[in-house]
Amino acid sequence: MLNAGYEPLSVVSFRRAIVLVLSGKATVVADEPVPVRAQTVQMNSPSVIVLTTYVTPPRRRRVAVSRRGILRRDRHRCGYCGGYANTIDHVLPRSRGGQNTWENLVACCRECNNRKGDHTPAEMGWRLRVTPAQPRTSTWFIPDSEKYEPQWAEFLSYARVA
């Protein structure tokens, strides 16, 4: 769903998109050739909709730390070896005062997490491949935007067109 100024707002369900279009609160910008039929209406399935009136996006100052957020930020890549990450690791271990913050958590593969244990990367002779930081981009606030459809690419400035 796009705001009236064509900036991405959120990813909405198919049902919500249909309701917004039929109620006149949004118009279809891109659709799929799969028809949606009701007793009195027939239209193509909406893929991208734009609101007819501008809404002020919510201002969020701080992104809550979560396991899912850390994995998303690091793109499921281990901060130590670069392999596929499915766990998270405290750079400074919790037993040594490490906190649950964006700056102290990295995505980590199970093997590196087990080998590192209760040590710091310096003690292990390891270097972090990334500098952990809080996400700052506005697209971070759009839920499920990393799983975009090909039709959305021209509307998402950060999308990589393959």
PDB file of N, CA, C and O in Angstrom, residues 60-107:
ATOM      1  N   ARG A  60       8.257   6.607  14.508  1.00  0.00           N
ATOM      2  CA  ARG A  60       8.811   5.673  15.480  1.00  0.00           C
ATOM      3  C   ARG A  60      10.264   6.040  15.687  1.00  0.00           C
ATOM      4  O   ARG A  60      11.048   6.038  14.751  1.00  0.00           O
ATOM      5  N   ARG A  61      10.605   6.330  16.899  1.00  0.00           N
ATOM      6  CA  ARG A  61      11.965   6.779  17.175  1.00  0.00           C
ATOM      7  C   ARG A  61      12.919   5.622  17.397  1.00  0.00           C
ATOM      8  O   ARG A  61      14.059   5.673  17.015  1.00  0.00           O
ATOM      9  N   ARG A  62      12.472   4.584  18.031  1.00  0.00           N
ATOM     10  CA  ARG A  62      13.364   3.480  18.373  1.00  0.00           C
ATOM     11  C   ARG A  62      12.721   2.168  17.934  1.00  0.00           C
ATOM     12  O   ARG A  62      11.552   1.911  18.196  1.00  0.00           O
ATOM     13  N   VAL A  63      13.503   1.349  17.288  1.00  0.00           N
ATOM     14  CA  VAL A  63      13.031   0.044  16.847  1.00  0.00           C
ATOM     15  C   VAL A  63      13.286  -0.949  17.976  1.00  0.00           C
ATOM     16  O   VAL A  63      14.395  -1.013  18.503  1.00  0.00           O
ATOM     17  N   ALA A  64      12.285  -1.710  18.362  1.00  0.00           N
ATOM     18  CA  ALA A  64      12.447  -2.699  19.425  1.00  0.00           C
ATOM     19  C   ALA A  64      13.389  -3.808  18.974  1.00  0.00           C
ATOM     20  O   ALA A  64      13.340  -4.262  17.835  1.00  0.00           O
ATOM     21  N   VAL A  65      14.262  -4.224  19.876  1.00  0.00           N
ATOM     22  CA  VAL A  65      15.214  -5.300  19.587  1.00  0.00           C
ATOM     23  C   VAL A  65      14.477  -6.631  19.647  1.00  0.00           C
ATOM     24  O   VAL A  65      13.735  -6.901  20.588  1.00  0.00           O
ATOM     25  N   SER A  66      14.692  -7.466  18.637  1.00  0.00           N
ATOM     26  CA  SER A  66      14.098  -8.801  18.635  1.00  0.00           C
ATOM     27  C   SER A  66      15.013  -9.737  17.852  1.00  0.00           C
ATOM     28  O   SER A  66      15.836  -9.305  17.040  1.00  0.00           O
ATOM     29  N   ARG A  67      14.863 -11.012  18.088  1.00  0.00           N
ATOM     30  CA  ARG A  67      15.656 -12.008  17.367  1.00  0.00           C
ATOM     31  C   ARG A  67      15.398 -11.885  15.868  1.00  0.00           C
ATOM     32  O   ARG A  67      16.316 -11.878  15.064  1.00  0.00           O
ATOM     33  N   ARG A  68      14.133 -11.788  15.514  1.00  0.00           N
ATOM     34  CA  ARG A  68      13.756 -11.665  14.105  1.00  0.00           C
ATOM     35  C   ARG A  68      14.369 -10.402  13.481  1.00  0.00           C
ATOM     36  O   ARG A  68      14.834 -10.415  12.353  1.00  0.00           O
ATOM     37  N   GLY A  69      14.368  -9.300  14.251  1.00  0.00           N
ATOM     38  CA  GLY A  69      14.933  -8.051  13.764  1.00  0.00           C
ATOM     39  C   GLY A  69      16.434  -8.133  13.532  1.00  0.00           C
ATOM     40  O   GLY A  69      16.955  -7.613  12.548  1.00  0.00           O
ATOM     41  N   ILE A  70      17.149  -8.799  14.435  1.00  0.00           N
ATOM     42  CA  ILE A  70      18.603  -8.959  14.283  1.00  0.00           C
ATOM     43  C   ILE A  70      18.903  -9.796  13.039  1.00  0.00           C
ATOM     44  O   ILE A  70      19.760  -9.442  12.228  1.00  0.00           O
ATOM     45  N   LEU A  71      18.185 -10.904  12.873  1.00  0.00           N
ATOM     46  CA  LEU A  71      18.400 -11.748  11.689  1.00  0.00           C
ATOM     47  C   LEU A  71      18.061 -10.996  10.406  1.00  0.00           C
ATOM     48  O   LEU A  71      18.766 -11.111   9.403  1.00  0.00           O
ATOM     49  N   ARG A  72      17.012 -10.203  10.442  1.00  0.00           N
ATOM     50  CA  ARG A  72      16.623  -9.413   9.267  1.00  0.00           C
ATOM     51  C   ARG A  72      17.680  -8.357   8.955  1.00  0.00           C
ATOM     52  O   ARG A  72      18.068  -8.174   7.809  1.00  0.00           O
ATOM     53  N   ARG A  73      18.148  -7.643   9.992  1.00  0.00           N
ATOM     54  CA  ARG A  73      19.163  -6.602   9.793  1.00  0.00           C
ATOM     55  C   ARG A  73      20.428  -7.177   9.163  1.00  0.00           C
ATOM     56  O   ARG A  73      21.004  -6.605   8.241  1.00  0.00           O
ATOM     57  N   ASP A  74      20.864  -8.354   9.647  1.00  0.00           N
ATOM     58  CA  ASP A  74      22.098  -8.967   9.163  1.00  0.00           C
ATOM     59  C   ASP A  74      21.880  -9.892   7.974  1.00  0.00           C
ATOM     60  O   ASP A  74      22.800 -10.589   7.548  1.00  0.00           O
ATOM     61  N   ARG A  75      20.658  -9.915   7.459  1.00  0.00           N
ATOM     62  CA  ARG A  75      20.287 -10.709   6.275  1.00  0.00           C
ATOM     63  C   ARG A  75      20.615 -12.192   6.432  1.00  0.00           C
ATOM     64  O   ARG A  75      21.092 -12.840   5.506  1.00  0.00           O
ATOM     65  N   HIS A  76      20.421 -12.698   7.643  1.00  0.00           N
ATOM     66  CA  HIS A  76      20.656 -14.114   7.960  1.00  0.00           C
ATOM     67  C   HIS A  76      22.083 -14.549   7.631  1.00  0.00           C
ATOM     68  O   HIS A  76      22.308 -15.696   7.240  1.00  0.00           O
ATOM     69  N   ARG A  77      23.046 -13.659   7.772  1.00  0.00           N
ATOM     70  CA  ARG A  77      24.459 -13.966   7.554  1.00  0.00           C
ATOM     71  C   ARG A  77      25.197 -13.875   8.875  1.00  0.00           C
ATOM     72  O   ARG A  77      25.031 -12.915   9.628  1.00  0.00           O
ATOM     73  N   CYS A  78      26.033 -14.851   9.157  1.00  0.00           N
ATOM     74  CA  CYS A  78      26.791 -14.901  10.402  1.00  0.00           C
ATOM     75  C   CYS A  78      27.755 -13.723  10.467  1.00  0.00           C
ATOM     76  O   CYS A  78      28.464 -13.434   9.502  1.00  0.00           O
ATOM     77  N   GLY A  79      27.784 -13.058  11.610  1.00  0.00           N
ATOM     78  CA  GLY A  79      28.675 -11.916  11.802  1.00  0.00           C
ATOM     79  C   GLY A  79      30.135 -12.306  11.905  1.00  0.00           C
ATOM     80  O   GLY A  79      31.010 -11.449  11.831  1.00  0.00           O
ATOM     81  N   TYR A  80      30.426 -13.600  12.055  1.00  0.00           N
ATOM     82  CA  TYR A  80      31.805 -14.058  12.210  1.00  0.00           C
ATOM     83  C   TYR A  80      32.344 -14.763  10.965  1.00  0.00           C
ATOM     84  O   TYR A  80      33.420 -14.447  10.491  1.00  0.00           O
ATOM     85  N   CYS A  81      31.585 -15.731  10.434  1.00  0.00           N
ATOM     86  CA  CYS A  81      32.095 -16.490   9.280  1.00  0.00           C
ATOM     87  C   CYS A  81      31.394 -16.149   7.971  1.00  0.00           C
ATOM     88  O   CYS A  81      31.872 -16.519   6.900  1.00  0.00           O
ATOM     89  N   GLY A  82      30.246 -15.488   8.019  1.00  0.00           N
ATOM     90  CA  GLY A  82      29.512 -15.127   6.808  1.00  0.00           C
ATOM     91  C   GLY A  82      28.565 -16.195   6.319  1.00  0.00           C
ATOM     92  O   GLY A  82      27.883 -16.012   5.321  1.00  0.00           O
ATOM     93  N   GLY A  83      28.504 -17.332   7.018  1.00  0.00           N
ATOM     94  CA  GLY A  83      27.588 -18.404   6.633  1.00  0.00           C
ATOM     95  C   GLY A  83      26.152 -18.078   6.992  1.00  0.00           C
ATOM     96  O   GLY A  83      25.841 -17.003   7.516  1.00  0.00           O
ATOM     97  N   TYR A  84      25.254 -19.044   6.730  1.00  0.00           N
ATOM     98  CA  TYR A  84      23.837 -18.853   7.034  1.00  0.00           C
ATOM     99  C   TYR A  84      23.647 -18.801   8.550  1.00  0.00           C
ATOM    100  O   TYR A  84      24.115 -19.678   9.276  1.00  0.00           O
ATOM    101  N   ALA A  85      22.974 -17.765   9.036  1.00  0.00           N
ATOM    102  CA  ALA A  85      22.750 -17.596  10.468  1.00  0.00           C
ATOM    103  C   ALA A  85      21.319 -17.910  10.828  1.00  0.00           C
ATOM    104  O   ALA A  85      20.390 -17.455  10.165  1.00  0.00           O
ATOM    105  N   ASN A  86      21.152 -18.682  11.893  1.00  0.00           N
ATOM    106  CA  ASN A  86      19.813 -18.973  12.390  1.00  0.00           C
ATOM    107  C   ASN A  86      19.701 -18.720  13.891  1.00  0.00           C
ATOM    108  O   ASN A  86      18.689 -19.018  14.496  1.00  0.00           O
ATOM    109  N   THR A  87      20.762 -18.188  14.503  1.00  0.00           N
ATOM    110  CA  THR A  87      20.728 -17.813  15.916  1.00  0.00           C
ATOM    111  C   THR A  87      21.291 -16.396  16.039  1.00  0.00           C
ATOM    112  O   THR A  87      21.785 -15.828  15.065  1.00  0.00           O
ATOM    113  N   ILE A  88      21.224 -15.846  17.258  1.00  0.00           N
ATOM    114  CA  ILE A  88      21.851 -14.552  17.502  1.00  0.00           C
ATOM    115  C   ILE A  88      22.881 -14.720  18.616  1.00  0.00           C
ATOM    116  O   ILE A  88      22.810 -15.656  19.417  1.00  0.00           O
ATOM    117  N   ASP A  89      23.873 -13.821  18.638  1.00  0.00           N
ATOM    118  CA  ASP A  89      24.954 -13.917  19.606  1.00  0.00           C
ATOM    119  C   ASP A  89      25.212 -12.555  20.235  1.00  0.00           C
ATOM    120  O   ASP A  89      25.128 -11.526  19.565  1.00  0.00           O
ATOM    121  N   HIS A  90      25.529 -12.564  21.525  1.00  0.00           N
ATOM    122  CA  HIS A  90      25.938 -11.345  22.219  1.00  0.00           C
ATOM    123  C   HIS A  90      27.439 -11.160  21.981  1.00  0.00           C
ATOM    124  O   HIS A  90      28.224 -12.038  22.338  1.00  0.00           O
ATOM    125  N   VAL A  91      27.843 -10.047  21.378  1.00  0.00           N
ATOM    126  CA  VAL A  91      29.256  -9.784  21.132  1.00  0.00           C
ATOM    127  C   VAL A  91      29.997  -9.767  22.473  1.00  0.00           C
ATOM    128  O   VAL A  91      31.005 -10.444  22.646  1.00  0.00           O
ATOM    129  N   LEU A  92      29.511  -8.969  23.401  1.00  0.00           N
ATOM    130  CA  LEU A  92      29.995  -9.019  24.783  1.00  0.00           C
ATOM    131  C   LEU A  92      29.010  -9.905  25.529  1.00  0.00           C
ATOM    132  O   LEU A  92      27.833  -9.561  25.679  1.00  0.00           O
ATOM    133  N   PRO A  93      29.436 -11.101  25.985  1.00  0.00           N
ATOM    134  CA  PRO A  93      28.501 -12.054  26.593  1.00  0.00           C
ATOM    135  C   PRO A  93      27.701 -11.466  27.753  1.00  0.00           C
ATOM    136  O   PRO A  93      28.180 -10.583  28.470  1.00  0.00           O
ATOM    137  N   ARG A  94      26.501 -11.942  27.903  1.00  0.00           N
ATOM    138  CA  ARG A  94      25.624 -11.452  28.978  1.00  0.00           C
ATOM    139  C   ARG A  94      26.252 -11.672  30.347  1.00  0.00           C
ATOM    140  O   ARG A  94      26.077 -10.862  31.251  1.00  0.00           O
ATOM    141  N   SER A  95      27.015 -12.754  30.514  1.00  0.00           N
ATOM    142  CA  SER A  95      27.642 -13.033  31.803  1.00  0.00           C
ATOM    143  C   SER A  95      28.700 -11.991  32.165  1.00  0.00           C
ATOM    144  O   SER A  95      29.110 -11.887  33.311  1.00  0.00           O
ATOM    145  N   ARG A  96      29.128 -11.222  31.189  1.00  0.00           N
ATOM    146  CA  ARG A  96      30.128 -10.174  31.415  1.00  0.00           C
ATOM    147  C   ARG A  96      29.519  -8.780  31.324  1.00  0.00           C
ATOM    148  O   ARG A  96      30.233  -7.803  31.123  1.00  0.00           O
ATOM    149  N   GLY A  97      28.212  -8.711  31.391  1.00  0.00           N
ATOM    150  CA  GLY A  97      27.540  -7.411  31.386  1.00  0.00           C
ATOM    151  C   GLY A  97      26.995  -6.987  30.040  1.00  0.00           C
ATOM    152  O   GLY A  97      26.514  -5.862  29.893  1.00  0.00           O
ATOM    153  N   GLY A  98      27.068  -7.852  29.046  1.00  0.00           N
ATOM    154  CA  GLY A  98      26.537  -7.527  27.725  1.00  0.00           C
ATOM    155  C   GLY A  98      25.029  -7.376  27.759  1.00  0.00           C
ATOM    156  O   GLY A  98      24.335  -8.155  28.405  1.00  0.00           O
ATOM    157  N   GLN A  99      24.510  -6.381  27.080  1.00  0.00           N
ATOM    158  CA  GLN A  99      23.078  -6.084  27.083  1.00  0.00           C
ATOM    159  C   GLN A  99      22.414  -6.595  25.802  1.00  0.00           C
ATOM    160  O   GLN A  99      23.087  -6.892  24.817  1.00  0.00           O
ATOM    161  N   ASN A 100      21.083  -6.639  25.830  1.00  0.00           N
ATOM    162  CA  ASN A 100      20.299  -6.970  24.639  1.00  0.00           C
ATOM    163  C   ASN A 100      20.049  -5.684  23.870  1.00  0.00           C
ATOM    164  O   ASN A 100      18.973  -5.099  23.951  1.00  0.00           O
ATOM    165  N   THR A 101      21.033  -5.218  23.122  1.00  0.00           N
ATOM    166  CA  THR A 101      20.917  -3.992  22.336  1.00  0.00           C
ATOM    167  C   THR A 101      21.301  -4.286  20.895  1.00  0.00           C
ATOM    168  O   THR A 101      21.979  -5.279  20.606  1.00  0.00           O
ATOM    169  N   TRP A 102      20.875  -3.409  19.993  1.00  0.00           N
ATOM    170  CA  TRP A 102      21.227  -3.544  18.582  1.00  0.00           C
ATOM    171  C   TRP A 102      22.738  -3.569  18.394  1.00  0.00           C
ATOM    172  O   TRP A 102      23.241  -4.241  17.507  1.00  0.00           O
ATOM    173  N   GLU A 103      23.470  -2.822  19.232  1.00  0.00           N
ATOM    174  CA  GLU A 103      24.914  -2.691  19.082  1.00  0.00           C
ATOM    175  C   GLU A 103      25.673  -3.885  19.656  1.00  0.00           C
ATOM    176  O   GLU A 103      26.865  -4.036  19.381  1.00  0.00           O
ATOM    177  N   ASN A 104      25.018  -4.737  20.445  1.00  0.00           N
ATOM    178  CA  ASN A 104      25.701  -5.872  21.067  1.00  0.00           C
ATOM    179  C   ASN A 104      25.234  -7.225  20.529  1.00  0.00           C
ATOM    180  O   ASN A 104      25.767  -8.246  20.902  1.00  0.00           O
ATOM    181  N   LEU A 105      24.270  -7.249  19.635  1.00  0.00           N
ATOM    182  CA  LEU A 105      23.753  -8.504  19.094  1.00  0.00           C
ATOM    183  C   LEU A 105      24.054  -8.613  17.607  1.00  0.00           C
ATOM    184  O   LEU A 105      23.946  -7.637  16.873  1.00  0.00           O
ATOM    185  N   VAL A 106      24.455  -9.803  17.185  1.00  0.00           N
ATOM    186  CA  VAL A 106      24.682 -10.079  15.764  1.00  0.00           C
ATOM    187  C   VAL A 106      24.058 -11.426  15.413  1.00  0.00           C
ATOM    188  O   VAL A 106      23.906 -12.288  16.278  1.00  0.00           O
ATOM    189  N   ALA A 107      23.714 -11.588  14.148  1.00  0.00           N
ATOM    190  CA  ALA A 107      23.260 -12.887  13.664  1.00  0.00           C
ATOM    191  C   ALA A 107      24.470 -13.818  13.668  1.00  0.00           C
ATOM    192  O   ALA A 107      25.594 -13.387  13.423  1.00  0.00           O
TER     193      ALA A 107
END
